[in-house]
Amino acid sequence: MTLRQKQGLILLLTVVGLVLALWHPNVVVMAAGIMLLLAASLLYLVWMRCPECGAWFGKYPGDYCKDCGAKIPWDEKTKRNL
Ligand SMILES: [Zn+2]
């Protein structure tokens, strides 16, 4: 999976989680939505990191790492298992 695909997956989880948590009448489904939101934040913390130095991208990831200046390989499949 490329970083861009991971970012898309996180966005999808966030949107689905938000919709369920805010608009679903069933409390159990709402709780599931909140879990999805938590999972999305967790994945964001784990996945959105610089492959060179491991620094977190932060809220607005750009094309280059803010920490070490390495180019972020958005469309490259990472060899590391994260
Ligand atoms: Zn870096």
PDB file of C-alpha atoms and ligand atoms in Angstrom:
ATOM      1  CA  MET A   1       0.000   0.000   0.000  1.00  0.00           C
ATOM      2  CA  THR A   2       1.341   3.443  -0.843  1.00  0.00           C
ATOM      3  CA  LEU A   3       1.211   6.355   1.583  1.00  0.00           C
ATOM      4  CA  ARG A   4      -1.431   7.991  -0.586  1.00  0.00           C
ATOM      5  CA  GLN A   5      -3.654   4.902  -0.377  1.00  0.00           C
ATOM      6  CA  LYS A   6      -3.165   4.784   3.387  1.00  0.00           C
ATOM      7  CA  GLN A   7      -4.137   8.448   3.608  1.00  0.00           C
ATOM      8  CA  GLY A   8      -7.268   7.705   1.553  1.00  0.00           C
ATOM      9  CA  LEU A   9      -8.178   4.785   3.792  1.00  0.00           C
ATOM     10  CA  ILE A  10      -7.800   6.957   6.900  1.00  0.00           C
ATOM     11  CA  LEU A  11      -9.992   9.628   5.297  1.00  0.00           C
ATOM     12  CA  LEU A  12     -12.624   7.019   4.440  1.00  0.00           C
ATOM     13  CA  LEU A  13     -12.621   5.648   8.015  1.00  0.00           C
ATOM     14  CA  THR A  14     -12.934   9.191   9.359  1.00  0.00           C
ATOM     15  CA  VAL A  15     -15.865  10.073   7.101  1.00  0.00           C
ATOM     16  CA  VAL A  16     -17.738   6.807   7.749  1.00  0.00           C
ATOM     17  CA  GLY A  17     -17.009   7.075  11.483  1.00  0.00           C
ATOM     18  CA  LEU A  18     -18.228  10.680  11.620  1.00  0.00           C
ATOM     19  CA  VAL A  19     -21.429   9.910   9.723  1.00  0.00           C
ATOM     20  CA  LEU A  20     -22.232   6.937  11.967  1.00  0.00           C
ATOM     21  CA  ALA A  21     -21.276   8.725  15.198  1.00  0.00           C
ATOM     22  CA  LEU A  22     -23.254  11.872  14.421  1.00  0.00           C
ATOM     23  CA  TRP A  23     -26.306  10.734  12.525  1.00  0.00           C
ATOM     24  CA  HIS A  24     -27.075   7.136  13.257  1.00  0.00           C
ATOM     25  CA  PRO A  25     -30.060   6.683  15.611  1.00  0.00           C
ATOM     26  CA  ASN A  26     -28.773   3.386  17.020  1.00  0.00           C
ATOM     27  CA  VAL A  27     -26.431   3.888  20.001  1.00  0.00           C
ATOM     28  CA  VAL A  28     -24.461   0.722  19.275  1.00  0.00           C
ATOM     29  CA  VAL A  29     -23.766   1.854  15.707  1.00  0.00           C
ATOM     30  CA  MET A  30     -22.833   5.312  17.029  1.00  0.00           C
ATOM     31  CA  ALA A  31     -20.311   3.666  19.348  1.00  0.00           C
ATOM     32  CA  ALA A  32     -18.935   1.727  16.385  1.00  0.00           C
ATOM     33  CA  GLY A  33     -18.585   5.035  14.529  1.00  0.00           C
ATOM     34  CA  ILE A  34     -16.595   6.480  17.423  1.00  0.00           C
ATOM     35  CA  MET A  35     -14.383   3.373  17.381  1.00  0.00           C
ATOM     36  CA  LEU A  36     -13.789   3.947  13.656  1.00  0.00           C
ATOM     37  CA  LEU A  37     -12.792   7.536  14.387  1.00  0.00           C
ATOM     38  CA  LEU A  38     -10.362   6.341  17.068  1.00  0.00           C
ATOM     39  CA  ALA A  39      -8.942   3.739  14.682  1.00  0.00           C
ATOM     40  CA  ALA A  40      -8.507   6.404  11.999  1.00  0.00           C
ATOM     41  CA  SER A  41      -6.601   8.695  14.398  1.00  0.00           C
ATOM     42  CA  LEU A  42      -4.432   5.809  15.513  1.00  0.00           C
ATOM     43  CA  LEU A  43      -3.625   4.805  11.931  1.00  0.00           C
ATOM     44  CA  TYR A  44      -2.869   8.438  11.149  1.00  0.00           C
ATOM     45  CA  LEU A  45      -0.349   8.506  13.997  1.00  0.00           C
ATOM     46  CA  VAL A  46       1.204   5.184  12.954  1.00  0.00           C
ATOM     47  CA  TRP A  47       1.220   5.545   9.158  1.00  0.00           C
ATOM     48  CA  MET A  48       1.815   9.242   8.523  1.00  0.00           C
ATOM     49  CA  ARG A  49       5.502   9.185   9.304  1.00  0.00           C
ATOM     50  CA  CYS A  50       8.651  10.054   7.408  1.00  0.00           C
ATOM     51  CA  PRO A  51      10.244   6.859   6.025  1.00  0.00           C
ATOM     52  CA  GLU A  52      13.696   8.407   6.525  1.00  0.00           C
ATOM     53  CA  CYS A  53      13.645   9.685  10.091  1.00  0.00           C
ATOM     54  CA  GLY A  54      10.289   8.499  11.467  1.00  0.00           C
ATOM     55  CA  ALA A  55       9.023  11.987  12.275  1.00  0.00           C
ATOM     56  CA  TRP A  56       5.256  12.400  12.275  1.00  0.00           C
ATOM     57  CA  PHE A  57       3.972  14.499   9.354  1.00  0.00           C
ATOM     58  CA  GLY A  58       1.565  16.421  11.540  1.00  0.00           C
ATOM     59  CA  LYS A  59      -1.761  17.872  10.503  1.00  0.00           C
ATOM     60  CA  TYR A  60      -0.760  19.037   7.036  1.00  0.00           C
ATOM     61  CA  PRO A  61       1.692  16.670   5.369  1.00  0.00           C
ATOM     62  CA  GLY A  62       3.516  18.215   2.435  1.00  0.00           C
ATOM     63  CA  ASP A  63       5.902  16.804  -0.144  1.00  0.00           C
ATOM     64  CA  TYR A  64       8.927  17.041   2.121  1.00  0.00           C
ATOM     65  CA  CYS A  65       9.560  15.987   5.697  1.00  0.00           C
ATOM     66  CA  LYS A  66       9.478  18.948   8.074  1.00  0.00           C
ATOM     67  CA  ASP A  67      12.141  17.320  10.201  1.00  0.00           C
ATOM     68  CA  CYS A  68      14.856  15.971   7.903  1.00  0.00           C
ATOM     69  CA  GLY A  69      13.772  17.443   4.539  1.00  0.00           C
ATOM     70  CA  ALA A  70      13.523  14.070   2.786  1.00  0.00           C
ATOM     71  CA  LYS A  71      11.061  13.805  -0.090  1.00  0.00           C
ATOM     72  CA  ILE A  72       7.974  11.943   1.047  1.00  0.00           C
ATOM     73  CA  PRO A  73       7.310   9.009  -1.308  1.00  0.00           C
ATOM     74  CA  TRP A  74       3.512   9.327  -1.549  1.00  0.00           C
ATOM     75  CA  ASP A  75       3.137   6.915  -4.443  1.00  0.00           C
ATOM     76  CA  GLU A  76       5.903   4.512  -3.560  1.00  0.00           C
ATOM     77  CA  LYS A  77       5.183   1.178  -1.913  1.00  0.00           C
ATOM     78  CA  THR A  78       7.027   1.132   1.388  1.00  0.00           C
ATOM     79  CA  LYS A  79       9.226  -1.843   2.065  1.00  0.00           C
ATOM     80  CA  ARG A  80       8.875  -1.497   5.812  1.00  0.00           C
ATOM     81  CA  ASN A  81       5.891  -3.141   7.470  1.00  0.00           C
ATOM     82  CA  LEU A  82       4.129  -0.070   8.751  1.00  0.00           C
TER      83      LEU A  82
HETATM   84 ZN    ZN B   1      12.159  12.924   7.963  1.00  0.00          ZN
END
